[in-house]
mmCIF file of C-alpha atoms and ligand atoms in Angstrom:
data_model
loop_
_atom_site.group_PDB
_atom_site.id
_atom_site.type_symbol
_atom_site.label_atom_id
_atom_site.label_comp_id
_atom_site.label_asym_id
_atom_site.label_seq_id
_atom_site.Cartn_x
_atom_site.Cartn_y
_atom_site.Cartn_z
ATOM 1 C CA UNK A 1 42.533 132.046 0.744
ATOM 2 C CA UNK A 2 43.242 129.134 3.104
ATOM 3 C CA UNK A 3 39.746 129.419 4.541
ATOM 4 C CA UNK A 4 38.213 129.199 1.065
ATOM 5 C CA UNK A 5 40.286 126.051 0.320
ATOM 6 C CA UNK A 6 39.180 124.395 3.563
ATOM 7 C CA UNK A 7 35.552 125.181 2.847
ATOM 8 C CA UNK A 8 35.914 123.687 -0.616
ATOM 9 C CA UNK A 9 37.463 120.508 0.741
ATOM 10 C CA UNK A 10 34.738 120.016 3.309
ATOM 11 C CA UNK A 11 32.040 120.586 0.714
ATOM 12 C CA UNK A 12 33.674 118.089 -1.671
ATOM 13 C CA UNK A 13 33.876 115.322 0.960
ATOM 14 C CA UNK A 14 30.271 115.745 1.911
ATOM 15 C CA UNK A 15 29.244 115.494 -1.709
ATOM 16 C CA UNK A 16 31.269 112.347 -2.076
ATOM 17 C CA UNK A 17 29.619 110.858 1.007
ATOM 18 C CA UNK A 18 26.213 111.703 -0.390
ATOM 19 C CA UNK A 19 27.126 110.045 -3.663
ATOM 20 C CA UNK A 20 28.215 106.848 -1.904
ATOM 21 C CA UNK A 21 25.049 106.763 0.114
ATOM 22 C CA UNK A 22 22.969 107.077 -3.082
ATOM 23 C CA UNK A 23 24.716 104.128 -4.899
ATOM 24 C CA UNK A 24 27.259 106.040 -6.987
ATOM 25 C CA UNK A 25 27.132 108.792 -9.643
ATOM 26 C CA UNK A 26 26.035 108.197 -13.143
ATOM 27 C CA UNK A 27 28.536 108.285 -16.007
ATOM 28 C CA UNK A 28 27.406 111.750 -17.144
ATOM 29 C CA UNK A 29 27.845 113.097 -13.631
ATOM 30 C CA UNK A 30 31.356 111.698 -13.433
ATOM 31 C CA UNK A 31 32.337 113.164 -16.795
ATOM 32 C CA UNK A 32 30.843 116.526 -15.831
ATOM 33 C CA UNK A 33 32.734 116.503 -12.615
ATOM 34 C CA UNK A 34 36.007 115.646 -14.392
ATOM 35 C CA UNK A 35 35.572 118.465 -16.853
ATOM 36 C CA UNK A 36 34.603 120.892 -14.170
ATOM 37 C CA UNK A 37 36.955 119.936 -11.430
ATOM 38 C CA UNK A 38 39.925 118.802 -13.478
ATOM 39 C CA UNK A 39 40.770 115.500 -11.597
ATOM 40 C CA UNK A 40 39.811 111.922 -12.157
ATOM 41 C CA UNK A 41 37.161 110.119 -10.192
ATOM 42 C CA UNK A 42 37.538 106.380 -10.273
ATOM 43 C CA UNK A 43 34.444 104.318 -10.973
ATOM 44 C CA UNK A 44 33.740 101.384 -8.718
ATOM 45 C CA UNK A 45 34.731 98.070 -10.261
ATOM 46 C CA UNK A 46 31.948 96.185 -11.863
ATOM 47 C CA UNK A 47 31.060 93.138 -9.913
ATOM 48 C CA UNK A 48 32.599 90.008 -11.364
ATOM 49 C CA UNK A 49 30.106 87.584 -12.790
ATOM 50 C CA UNK A 50 29.596 84.587 -10.630
ATOM 51 C CA UNK A 51 31.046 81.408 -12.147
ATOM 52 C CA UNK A 52 28.447 79.363 -13.831
ATOM 53 C CA UNK A 53 28.403 75.902 -12.447
ATOM 54 C CA UNK A 54 26.879 73.547 -14.872
ATOM 55 C CA UNK A 55 24.642 71.135 -13.121
ATOM 56 C CA UNK A 56 24.895 67.581 -14.431
ATOM 57 C CA UNK A 57 21.991 66.478 -16.425
ATOM 58 C CA UNK A 58 19.774 64.227 -14.457
ATOM 59 C CA UNK A 59 20.392 60.618 -15.325
ATOM 60 C CA UNK A 60 17.277 58.655 -15.958
ATOM 61 C CA UNK A 61 17.119 55.984 -13.267
ATOM 62 C CA UNK A 62 16.122 52.499 -14.194
ATOM 63 C CA UNK A 63 12.949 51.482 -12.456
ATOM 64 C CA UNK A 64 13.604 49.147 -9.571
ATOM 65 C CA UNK A 65 11.804 45.813 -9.534
ATOM 66 C CA UNK A 66 8.792 45.734 -7.379
ATOM 67 C CA UNK A 67 9.559 44.848 -3.793
ATOM 68 C CA UNK A 68 13.336 45.452 -4.190
ATOM 69 C CA UNK A 69 15.031 48.422 -2.600
ATOM 70 C CA UNK A 70 16.816 49.690 0.427
ATOM 71 C CA UNK A 71 15.178 48.481 3.564
ATOM 72 C CA UNK A 72 12.828 46.156 1.714
ATOM 73 C CA UNK A 73 12.840 42.485 2.740
ATOM 74 C CA UNK A 74 12.396 39.845 0.086
ATOM 75 C CA UNK A 75 9.481 37.603 0.856
ATOM 76 C CA UNK A 76 8.755 34.343 -0.973
ATOM 77 C CA UNK A 77 5.235 34.370 -2.230
ATOM 78 C CA UNK A 78 3.372 31.153 -2.941
ATOM 79 C CA UNK A 79 0.540 31.242 -5.326
ATOM 80 C CA UNK A 80 -2.389 29.018 -4.552
ATOM 81 C CA UNK A 81 -4.406 28.211 -7.595
ATOM 82 C CA UNK A 82 -7.712 26.535 -7.033
ATOM 83 C CA UNK A 83 -8.708 24.057 -9.669
ATOM 84 C CA UNK A 84 -11.809 21.984 -10.152
ATOM 85 C CA UNK A 85 -11.787 18.210 -9.521
ATOM 86 C CA UNK A 86 -11.926 17.671 -13.269
ATOM 87 C CA UNK A 87 -8.846 19.837 -13.727
ATOM 88 C CA UNK A 88 -7.051 18.244 -10.796
ATOM 89 C CA UNK A 89 -7.713 14.771 -12.174
ATOM 90 C CA UNK A 90 -7.780 12.889 -8.826
ATOM 91 C CA UNK A 91 -8.969 14.380 -5.560
ATOM 92 C CA UNK A 92 -7.530 13.377 -2.205
ATOM 93 C CA UNK A 93 -10.622 11.350 -1.352
ATOM 94 C CA UNK A 94 -10.483 9.554 -4.674
ATOM 95 C CA UNK A 95 -6.812 8.843 -4.107
ATOM 96 C CA UNK A 96 -7.454 7.241 -0.689
ATOM 97 C CA UNK A 97 -10.445 5.284 -1.971
ATOM 98 C CA UNK A 98 -8.398 3.904 -4.804
ATOM 99 C CA UNK A 99 -5.524 3.126 -2.456
ATOM 100 C CA UNK A 100 -7.874 1.163 -0.184
ATOM 101 C CA UNK A 101 -9.315 -0.739 -3.128
ATOM 102 C CA UNK A 102 -5.848 -1.500 -4.436
ATOM 103 C CA UNK A 103 -4.787 -2.757 -1.011
ATOM 104 C CA UNK A 104 -7.880 -4.939 -0.757
ATOM 105 C CA UNK A 105 -7.351 -6.485 -4.174
ATOM 106 C CA UNK A 106 -3.652 -6.976 -3.534
ATOM 107 C CA UNK A 107 -4.479 -8.796 -0.300
ATOM 108 C CA UNK A 108 -7.124 -10.880 -2.040
ATOM 109 C CA UNK A 109 -4.801 -11.867 -4.848
ATOM 110 C CA UNK A 110 -2.056 -12.606 -2.350
ATOM 111 C CA UNK A 111 -4.423 -14.832 -0.378
ATOM 112 C CA UNK A 112 -5.389 -16.695 -3.536
ATOM 113 C CA UNK A 113 -1.741 -17.125 -4.417
ATOM 114 C CA UNK A 114 -0.927 -18.489 -0.974
ATOM 115 C CA UNK A 115 -3.854 -20.918 -1.185
ATOM 116 C CA UNK A 116 -2.704 -22.164 -4.559
ATOM 117 C CA UNK A 117 0.812 -22.545 -3.245
ATOM 118 C CA UNK A 118 -0.486 -24.444 -0.213
ATOM 119 C CA UNK A 119 -2.278 -26.862 -2.529
ATOM 120 C CA UNK A 120 0.829 -27.526 -4.543
ATOM 121 C CA UNK A 121 3.243 -27.575 -1.626
ATOM 122 C CA UNK A 122 2.379 -31.056 -0.329
ATOM 123 C CA UNK A 123 2.933 -32.460 -3.787
ATOM 124 C CA UNK A 124 6.379 -30.995 -3.815
ATOM 125 C CA UNK A 125 7.321 -32.495 -0.478
ATOM 126 C CA UNK A 126 5.392 -35.788 -0.870
ATOM 127 C CA UNK A 127 2.658 -35.085 1.723
ATOM 128 C CA UNK A 128 -1.099 -35.046 1.347
ATOM 129 C CA UNK A 129 -1.980 -34.674 -2.307
ATOM 130 C CA UNK A 130 0.907 -36.865 -3.413
ATOM 131 C CA UNK A 131 1.688 -40.552 -3.214
ATOM 132 C CA UNK A 132 2.251 -41.562 0.406
ATOM 133 C CA UNK A 133 4.231 -44.614 1.410
ATOM 134 C CA UNK A 134 2.150 -46.127 4.234
ATOM 135 C CA UNK A 135 4.588 -48.940 5.001
ATOM 136 C CA UNK A 136 5.276 -52.549 4.173
ATOM 137 C CA UNK A 137 2.247 -54.491 3.028
ATOM 138 C CA UNK A 138 2.913 -57.412 5.345
ATOM 139 C CA UNK A 139 3.295 -55.147 8.343
ATOM 140 C CA UNK A 140 0.057 -53.358 7.592
ATOM 141 C CA UNK A 141 -1.794 -56.623 7.109
ATOM 142 C CA UNK A 142 -0.599 -57.861 10.482
ATOM 143 C CA UNK A 143 -1.565 -54.611 12.202
ATOM 144 C CA UNK A 144 -5.032 -54.325 10.740
ATOM 145 C CA UNK A 145 -6.131 -57.885 11.417
ATOM 146 C CA UNK A 146 -5.278 -59.559 14.698
ATOM 147 C CA UNK A 147 -4.740 -63.288 15.163
ATOM 148 C CA UNK A 148 -8.276 -63.649 16.495
ATOM 149 C CA UNK A 149 -9.666 -61.982 13.371
ATOM 150 C CA UNK A 150 -10.566 -58.666 14.948
ATOM 151 C CA UNK A 151 -10.038 -55.560 12.839
ATOM 152 C CA UNK A 152 -8.061 -52.495 13.894
ATOM 153 C CA UNK A 153 -7.480 -49.739 11.301
ATOM 154 C CA UNK A 154 -4.052 -48.134 11.015
ATOM 155 C CA UNK A 155 -4.210 -44.383 10.790
ATOM 156 C CA UNK A 156 -1.664 -42.741 8.474
ATOM 157 C CA UNK A 157 -1.533 -39.025 9.364
ATOM 158 C CA UNK A 158 0.418 -37.967 6.293
ATOM 159 C CA UNK A 159 -2.277 -39.437 4.074
ATOM 160 C CA UNK A 160 -5.160 -38.513 6.411
ATOM 161 C CA UNK A 161 -6.336 -42.029 5.837
ATOM 162 C CA UNK A 162 -7.256 -45.219 7.638
ATOM 163 C CA UNK A 163 -5.721 -48.381 6.241
ATOM 164 C CA UNK A 164 -8.199 -51.258 6.653
ATOM 165 C CA UNK A 165 -8.293 -54.858 5.471
ATOM 166 C CA UNK A 166 -10.163 -55.341 2.210
ATOM 167 C CA UNK A 167 -12.693 -58.169 2.050
ATOM 168 C CA UNK A 168 -12.083 -61.022 -0.314
ATOM 169 C CA UNK A 169 -15.140 -60.009 -2.292
ATOM 170 C CA UNK A 170 -16.108 -56.361 -2.895
ATOM 171 C CA UNK A 171 -19.554 -55.174 -3.922
ATOM 172 C CA UNK A 172 -20.170 -54.293 -7.512
ATOM 173 C CA UNK A 173 -20.059 -50.547 -6.901
ATOM 174 C CA UNK A 174 -16.251 -50.773 -6.656
ATOM 175 C CA UNK A 175 -15.945 -52.675 -9.867
ATOM 176 C CA UNK A 176 -12.939 -51.537 -11.883
ATOM 177 C CA UNK A 177 -11.820 -48.990 -9.272
ATOM 178 C CA UNK A 178 -8.287 -49.092 -7.767
ATOM 179 C CA UNK A 179 -9.641 -49.135 -4.210
ATOM 180 C CA UNK A 180 -7.774 -52.211 -2.955
ATOM 181 C CA UNK A 181 -4.229 -53.543 -3.289
ATOM 182 C CA UNK A 182 -2.330 -56.145 -1.284
ATOM 183 C CA UNK A 183 -5.542 -56.938 0.622
ATOM 184 C CA UNK A 184 -5.703 -53.381 1.954
ATOM 185 C CA UNK A 185 -7.804 -50.251 1.401
ATOM 186 C CA UNK A 186 -7.273 -46.603 2.357
ATOM 187 C CA UNK A 187 -10.287 -44.600 3.603
ATOM 188 C CA UNK A 188 -10.356 -40.790 3.771
ATOM 189 C CA UNK A 189 -10.826 -39.748 7.414
ATOM 190 C CA UNK A 190 -13.316 -36.997 6.516
ATOM 191 C CA UNK A 191 -17.043 -37.587 6.953
ATOM 192 C CA UNK A 192 -18.809 -37.008 3.668
ATOM 193 C CA UNK A 193 -21.656 -35.202 5.445
ATOM 194 C CA UNK A 194 -20.011 -32.028 6.750
ATOM 195 C CA UNK A 195 -16.382 -32.982 7.052
ATOM 196 C CA UNK A 196 -15.877 -34.106 10.659
ATOM 197 C CA UNK A 197 -13.147 -36.608 11.281
ATOM 198 C CA UNK A 198 -14.818 -39.975 11.690
ATOM 199 C CA UNK A 199 -13.356 -42.127 14.521
ATOM 200 C CA UNK A 200 -13.195 -45.903 14.650
ATOM 201 C CA UNK A 201 -15.627 -47.763 16.884
ATOM 202 C CA UNK A 202 -14.082 -51.055 17.985
ATOM 203 C CA UNK A 203 -17.279 -52.455 19.507
ATOM 204 C CA UNK A 204 -19.468 -52.038 16.438
ATOM 205 C CA UNK A 205 -16.500 -52.613 14.078
ATOM 206 C CA UNK A 206 -17.161 -49.566 11.984
ATOM 207 C CA UNK A 207 -16.752 -45.829 11.695
ATOM 208 C CA UNK A 208 -19.230 -43.612 13.526
ATOM 209 C CA UNK A 209 -19.362 -39.869 13.130
ATOM 210 C CA UNK A 210 -19.986 -38.023 16.443
ATOM 211 C CA UNK A 211 -21.131 -34.849 14.697
ATOM 212 C CA UNK A 212 -24.478 -35.981 13.267
ATOM 213 C CA UNK A 213 -24.450 -39.730 13.679
ATOM 214 C CA UNK A 214 -23.491 -41.052 10.267
ATOM 215 C CA UNK A 215 -22.254 -44.641 10.406
ATOM 216 C CA UNK A 216 -20.170 -46.724 8.061
ATOM 217 C CA UNK A 217 -18.891 -50.300 8.195
ATOM 218 C CA UNK A 218 -15.187 -51.248 8.410
ATOM 219 C CA UNK A 219 -14.513 -50.463 4.740
ATOM 220 C CA UNK A 220 -16.503 -47.221 4.792
ATOM 221 C CA UNK A 221 -19.721 -48.348 3.237
ATOM 222 C CA UNK A 222 -22.682 -46.259 4.294
ATOM 223 C CA UNK A 223 -24.951 -47.677 7.001
ATOM 224 C CA UNK A 224 -27.026 -44.796 8.390
ATOM 225 C CA UNK A 225 -27.230 -41.079 9.183
ATOM 226 C CA UNK A 226 -27.215 -37.940 7.017
ATOM 227 C CA UNK A 227 -24.117 -38.878 5.012
ATOM 228 C CA UNK A 228 -24.995 -38.798 1.321
ATOM 229 C CA UNK A 229 -22.598 -41.589 0.231
ATOM 230 C CA UNK A 230 -19.934 -43.998 1.388
ATOM 231 C CA UNK A 231 -16.752 -42.697 2.927
ATOM 232 C CA UNK A 232 -14.420 -41.461 0.237
ATOM 233 C CA UNK A 233 -11.277 -43.442 -0.391
ATOM 234 C CA UNK A 234 -7.967 -43.117 -2.160
ATOM 235 C CA UNK A 235 -6.554 -45.032 -5.057
ATOM 236 C CA UNK A 236 -3.919 -47.475 -3.817
ATOM 237 C CA UNK A 237 -1.215 -49.673 -5.266
ATOM 238 C CA UNK A 238 1.604 -51.911 -4.120
ATOM 239 C CA UNK A 239 5.093 -50.998 -5.272
ATOM 240 C CA UNK A 240 7.579 -53.680 -4.299
ATOM 241 C CA UNK A 241 6.401 -54.519 -0.804
ATOM 242 C CA UNK A 242 5.245 -51.016 -0.081
ATOM 243 C CA UNK A 243 1.651 -49.949 0.211
ATOM 244 C CA UNK A 244 1.234 -46.643 -1.609
ATOM 245 C CA UNK A 245 -1.719 -44.374 -0.952
ATOM 246 C CA UNK A 246 -2.349 -42.031 -3.836
ATOM 247 C CA UNK A 247 -3.886 -39.127 -1.950
ATOM 248 C CA UNK A 248 -4.141 -37.107 -5.158
ATOM 249 C CA UNK A 249 -6.904 -39.431 -6.361
ATOM 250 C CA UNK A 250 -10.063 -39.426 -4.215
ATOM 251 C CA UNK A 251 -12.690 -41.953 -5.190
ATOM 252 C CA UNK A 252 -16.354 -41.281 -4.384
ATOM 253 C CA UNK A 253 -19.026 -43.944 -4.402
ATOM 254 C CA UNK A 254 -22.782 -43.774 -3.699
ATOM 255 C CA UNK A 255 -24.483 -45.288 -0.682
ATOM 256 C CA UNK A 256 -23.894 -48.996 -0.720
ATOM 257 C CA UNK A 257 -27.012 -50.956 -1.641
ATOM 258 C CA UNK A 258 -25.425 -54.137 -0.437
ATOM 259 C CA UNK A 259 -22.605 -53.960 2.101
ATOM 260 C CA UNK A 260 -19.506 -56.054 1.602
ATOM 261 C CA UNK A 261 -18.871 -56.351 5.416
ATOM 262 C CA UNK A 262 -21.423 -56.747 8.185
ATOM 263 C CA UNK A 263 -22.205 -53.854 10.438
ATOM 264 C CA UNK A 264 -22.743 -53.424 13.365
ATOM 265 C CA UNK A 265 -21.024 -56.324 14.996
ATOM 266 C CA UNK A 266 -21.510 -54.919 18.523
ATOM 267 C CA UNK A 267 -22.689 -51.883 20.481
ATOM 268 C CA UNK A 268 -22.437 -48.496 18.829
ATOM 269 C CA UNK A 269 -20.099 -45.861 20.211
ATOM 270 C CA UNK A 270 -22.506 -42.936 19.586
ATOM 271 C CA UNK A 271 -25.868 -44.559 20.139
ATOM 272 C CA UNK A 272 -28.558 -45.810 17.888
ATOM 273 C CA UNK A 273 -29.186 -44.216 14.547
ATOM 274 C CA UNK A 274 -31.712 -45.082 11.958
ATOM 275 C CA UNK A 275 -30.372 -47.657 9.573
ATOM 276 C CA UNK A 276 -31.018 -47.257 5.862
HETATM 277 S S1 LIG B 301 -20.310 -34.611 9.702
HETATM 278 FE FE1 LIG B 301 -20.501 -36.717 9.996
HETATM 279 S S2 LIG B 301 -22.560 -37.007 10.143
HETATM 280 FE FE2 LIG B 301 -22.419 -34.883 9.867
#
């Protein structure tokens, strides 16, 4: 009896081991075994279902602006748009050309303005172009004519004029002109040919131009040379005892047909010239 029970036990364990190795008996096998053997065989617990982890729905990402992101360096971009000269309006060359022209015209206008101001300036300060007080009439008369009768002009720089004694009788070409006052006249120093300053020649008693040889007598009447007319002169007047040279009024006269004063009265300072 004990031997039969031991054999049964060994056979049962082997069957159980075989069942485990095969993955477990089916439900029918278990029930058949229970009914046949009379004891309960426990079924292996069913594996617990793995917890379901809900994955978050993907969130739609906003598109990043171009060029922006991790590790991306912002770079300033300059757009160069080429346009035609018509679209641009003024090209660089046109700009410089116009700037040069504007500078030139500004300089020209400035020069003209300065010249105009220079013409008016003497009048404001009483210099050339205005009335010039040459001195007392009596003093000038004594200086221009010596006791022996010789003539010596008095040069007045401010008036650019020679003061000379006026003859008692003037030629007709000066008729009605304010060329003499107080026995004195005022001659413009400028040669009427090309503008040289005409010096006095004491020996010939006249004015002789060293530039081209024009000659004039002591009151500026034309004698010879290329000068087209007599020396110009200024209007004069006597105010009180003062001899006033009106340098704003230049009087021109043609070549004298008949001179009021003899010339030459001695040797010339510049040599012989053809007399008219
Ligand atoms: S400038 Fe006097 S003669 Fe010519």
